[in-house]
Amino acid sequence: PAVKLRPMSEGTQRRLAAIVAADVVGYSRLMGVDEAGTLAALRGHRAELIDGKVSEYSGRIVKTMGDGLLVEFPSVVDAVQCAVAVQEGLSERETDVSEERRIQYRIGINLGDIVIDGDDILGDGVNVAARLEGLAAPGSICISEMVHQGIGGKLDLAFDDLGRQTVKNIAKPIQVWQWRREGALSESGTDFGASAPEQDIRF
C-alpha cells in the first residue's frame, strides 16, 4: 500500500540546522554568591565575546535566558568553531576570577530538523541539543554523531567518545562526543556509564 504522507500545516516551515544550546554552570549558586556581579559579568561576556563570535560564524541567537542561550547555525563546522572559540575565550576572561565566582558554560550541539515558529525554533533537533548540553562537563562541548560526522576531517579538534547515552524524552540513545579544552579538569560530574540526568529543557 502507498505510504500516506502527513501534510504540513499551513504556515509551518522546517529546515535542517546546527543548533547550539549553552547554559551557565551553577547559575543559581553564582547568583546567590553575588547577584549583581554575576549579571554584570554575563552581560560583559555577551557584549565583548559571545555575540561577536556568533556573528563572526554566521549564527543567529534565537533566544536567551539569564543562564542560557539557544543559537542556530547553517553550518555544523561554523557552529563547532564558534562554540570552541567561546569556551576558550571565556576561560581566558575568567582566569583571574575566584573559583566560587567563575562563570563557565556547558554547550551541546546537534544537527537536526527544526520547526520555525516566528523567531523561535522547535522540534527534536532542539531538544537533543539541550540534552547534549546537560551531559557536557563544565567548560566543554558535547556533540551528536551527526555533528561529529559533519565536521570529520574539517577541523583540527579532538573529541572523546562518550558512547551512546539515554536521555529523557528522546526515544533512541544518542551517540555523544565531547571536546574538552586542553588543561581543563577531567571531572564532569556525570556518570557516563548510566543514563543522563533528567533535566527540564528551558529553551
mmCIF file of C-alpha atoms in Angstrom, residues 72-200:
data_model
loop_
_atom_site.group_PDB
_atom_site.id
_atom_site.type_symbol
_atom_site.label_atom_id
_atom_site.label_comp_id
_atom_site.label_asym_id
_atom_site.label_seq_id
_atom_site.Cartn_x
_atom_site.Cartn_y
_atom_site.Cartn_z
ATOM 1 C CA GLU A 72 21.116 28.446 15.208
ATOM 2 C CA PHE A 73 23.816 27.995 12.556
ATOM 3 C CA PRO A 74 23.517 26.995 8.880
ATOM 4 C CA SER A 75 26.771 25.001 9.166
ATOM 5 C CA VAL A 76 27.948 22.422 11.720
ATOM 6 C CA VAL A 77 31.560 23.477 11.102
ATOM 7 C CA ASP A 78 30.729 27.100 11.963
ATOM 8 C CA ALA A 79 28.694 26.019 14.989
ATOM 9 C CA VAL A 80 31.534 23.951 16.435
ATOM 10 C CA GLN A 81 34.193 26.566 15.686
ATOM 11 C CA CYS A 82 32.067 29.239 17.363
ATOM 12 C CA ALA A 83 31.450 27.080 20.444
ATOM 13 C CA VAL A 84 35.165 26.294 20.825
ATOM 14 C CA ALA A 85 36.087 29.977 20.402
ATOM 15 C CA VAL A 86 33.555 30.943 23.075
ATOM 16 C CA GLN A 87 34.764 28.289 25.543
ATOM 17 C CA GLU A 88 38.399 29.259 25.061
ATOM 18 C CA GLY A 89 37.581 32.966 25.249
ATOM 19 C CA LEU A 90 35.578 32.523 28.455
ATOM 20 C CA SER A 91 38.417 30.568 30.017
ATOM 21 C CA GLU A 92 40.841 33.403 29.285
ATOM 22 C CA ARG A 93 38.446 36.060 30.574
ATOM 23 C CA GLU A 94 37.800 34.154 33.815
ATOM 24 C CA THR A 95 41.410 33.141 34.555
ATOM 25 C CA ASP A 96 41.835 35.549 37.474
ATOM 26 C CA VAL A 97 38.328 35.079 38.899
ATOM 27 C CA SER A 98 37.992 33.049 42.099
ATOM 28 C CA GLU A 99 36.538 29.570 41.642
ATOM 29 C CA GLU A 100 33.342 30.339 43.561
ATOM 30 C CA ARG A 101 32.590 33.268 41.204
ATOM 31 C CA ARG A 102 33.927 31.804 37.960
ATOM 32 C CA ILE A 103 31.478 31.626 35.075
ATOM 33 C CA GLN A 104 31.582 28.507 32.910
ATOM 34 C CA TYR A 105 29.254 27.239 30.232
ATOM 35 C CA ARG A 106 28.178 23.781 29.194
ATOM 36 C CA ILE A 107 27.455 23.566 25.453
ATOM 37 C CA GLY A 108 25.574 20.993 23.388
ATOM 38 C CA ILE A 109 25.454 20.922 19.571
ATOM 39 C CA ASN A 110 23.136 18.920 17.346
ATOM 40 C CA LEU A 111 22.330 18.827 13.650
ATOM 41 C CA GLY A 112 18.662 18.221 13.078
ATOM 42 C CA ASP A 113 15.320 19.157 11.590
ATOM 43 C CA ILE A 114 13.790 22.231 13.220
ATOM 44 C CA VAL A 115 10.354 23.791 13.029
ATOM 45 C CA ILE A 116 10.256 27.550 12.543
ATOM 46 C CA ASP A 117 7.786 29.319 14.827
ATOM 47 C CA GLY A 118 8.147 33.038 14.224
ATOM 48 C CA ASP A 119 11.596 33.904 15.566
ATOM 49 C CA ASP A 120 11.680 30.724 17.631
ATOM 50 C CA ILE A 121 12.744 27.195 16.668
ATOM 51 C CA LEU A 122 11.257 23.947 17.943
ATOM 52 C CA GLY A 123 11.497 20.198 17.441
ATOM 53 C CA ASP A 124 13.609 17.173 18.298
ATOM 54 C CA GLY A 125 16.708 18.835 16.837
ATOM 55 C CA VAL A 126 16.475 21.492 19.559
ATOM 56 C CA ASN A 127 15.606 19.001 22.298
ATOM 57 C CA VAL A 128 18.634 16.827 21.545
ATOM 58 C CA ALA A 129 20.950 19.873 21.626
ATOM 59 C CA ALA A 130 19.609 20.732 25.087
ATOM 60 C CA ARG A 131 20.158 17.164 26.306
ATOM 61 C CA LEU A 132 23.716 17.197 24.974
ATOM 62 C CA GLU A 133 24.355 20.432 26.858
ATOM 63 C CA GLY A 134 23.215 18.719 30.049
ATOM 64 C CA LEU A 135 25.773 15.942 29.508
ATOM 65 C CA ALA A 136 28.723 18.279 28.939
ATOM 66 C CA ALA A 137 31.340 18.863 31.604
ATOM 67 C CA PRO A 138 31.814 22.487 32.721
ATOM 68 C CA GLY A 139 33.739 24.362 30.036
ATOM 69 C CA SER A 140 33.293 21.567 27.496
ATOM 70 C CA ILE A 141 31.158 20.827 24.424
ATOM 71 C CA CYS A 142 29.120 17.696 23.686
ATOM 72 C CA ILE A 143 28.087 16.978 20.096
ATOM 73 C CA SER A 144 25.887 14.382 18.431
ATOM 74 C CA GLU A 145 27.036 11.765 15.934
ATOM 75 C CA MET A 146 25.548 13.825 13.079
ATOM 76 C CA VAL A 147 27.688 16.802 14.074
ATOM 77 C CA HIS A 148 30.768 14.604 14.515
ATOM 78 C CA GLN A 149 30.325 13.223 11.018
ATOM 79 C CA GLY A 150 29.682 16.701 9.620
ATOM 80 C CA ILE A 151 32.987 18.109 10.891
ATOM 81 C CA GLY A 152 35.019 14.975 10.110
ATOM 82 C CA GLY A 153 38.387 15.970 8.654
ATOM 83 C CA LYS A 154 37.466 19.661 8.538
ATOM 84 C CA LEU A 155 38.612 20.792 11.994
ATOM 85 C CA ASP A 156 41.754 20.029 13.958
ATOM 86 C CA LEU A 157 39.905 19.176 17.159
ATOM 87 C CA ALA A 158 39.972 16.066 19.341
ATOM 88 C CA PHE A 159 36.723 14.597 20.690
ATOM 89 C CA ASP A 160 36.322 11.873 23.313
ATOM 90 C CA ASP A 161 33.821 9.127 22.538
ATOM 91 C CA LEU A 162 31.315 9.056 25.414
ATOM 92 C CA GLY A 163 29.284 6.243 23.892
ATOM 93 C CA ARG A 164 25.529 6.035 23.488
ATOM 94 C CA GLN A 165 23.576 7.949 26.112
ATOM 95 C CA THR A 166 19.916 7.511 27.012
ATOM 96 C CA VAL A 167 18.282 10.836 27.847
ATOM 97 C CA LYS A 168 14.847 11.965 28.936
ATOM 98 C CA ASN A 169 12.124 12.348 26.286
ATOM 99 C CA ILE A 170 14.363 11.226 23.399
ATOM 100 C CA ALA A 171 13.260 7.852 22.025
ATOM 101 C CA LYS A 172 16.632 6.476 20.938
ATOM 102 C CA PRO A 173 20.036 6.622 22.690
ATOM 103 C CA ILE A 174 22.324 9.381 21.409
ATOM 104 C CA GLN A 175 25.932 8.780 20.398
ATOM 105 C CA VAL A 176 27.846 11.535 22.197
ATOM 106 C CA TRP A 177 31.288 13.045 21.582
ATOM 107 C CA GLN A 178 32.926 15.577 23.902
ATOM 108 C CA TRP A 179 35.517 18.284 23.276
ATOM 109 C CA ARG A 180 37.383 19.496 26.335
ATOM 110 C CA ARG A 181 39.688 22.482 26.454
ATOM 111 C CA GLU A 182 43.323 21.467 26.873
ATOM 112 C CA GLY A 183 44.253 21.555 30.541
ATOM 113 C CA ALA A 184 40.623 21.509 31.733
ATOM 114 C CA LEU A 185 39.745 19.387 34.743
ATOM 115 C CA SER A 186 38.643 15.870 33.896
ATOM 116 C CA GLU A 187 35.806 15.711 36.411
ATOM 117 C CA SER A 188 32.459 16.213 34.710
ATOM 118 C CA GLY A 189 30.101 15.226 37.488
ATOM 119 C CA THR A 190 28.314 12.949 35.018
ATOM 120 C CA ASP A 191 28.338 9.155 35.185
ATOM 121 C CA PHE A 192 28.539 8.310 31.504
ATOM 122 C CA GLY A 193 28.001 4.653 32.232
ATOM 123 C CA ALA A 194 24.447 5.412 33.302
ATOM 124 C CA SER A 195 21.520 7.320 31.899
ATOM 125 C CA ALA A 196 21.933 11.063 31.678
ATOM 126 C CA PRO A 197 20.379 13.116 34.467
ATOM 127 C CA GLU A 198 16.796 14.065 33.801
ATOM 128 C CA GLN A 199 16.726 17.790 33.177
ATOM 129 C CA ASP A 200 13.935 20.045 32.048
#
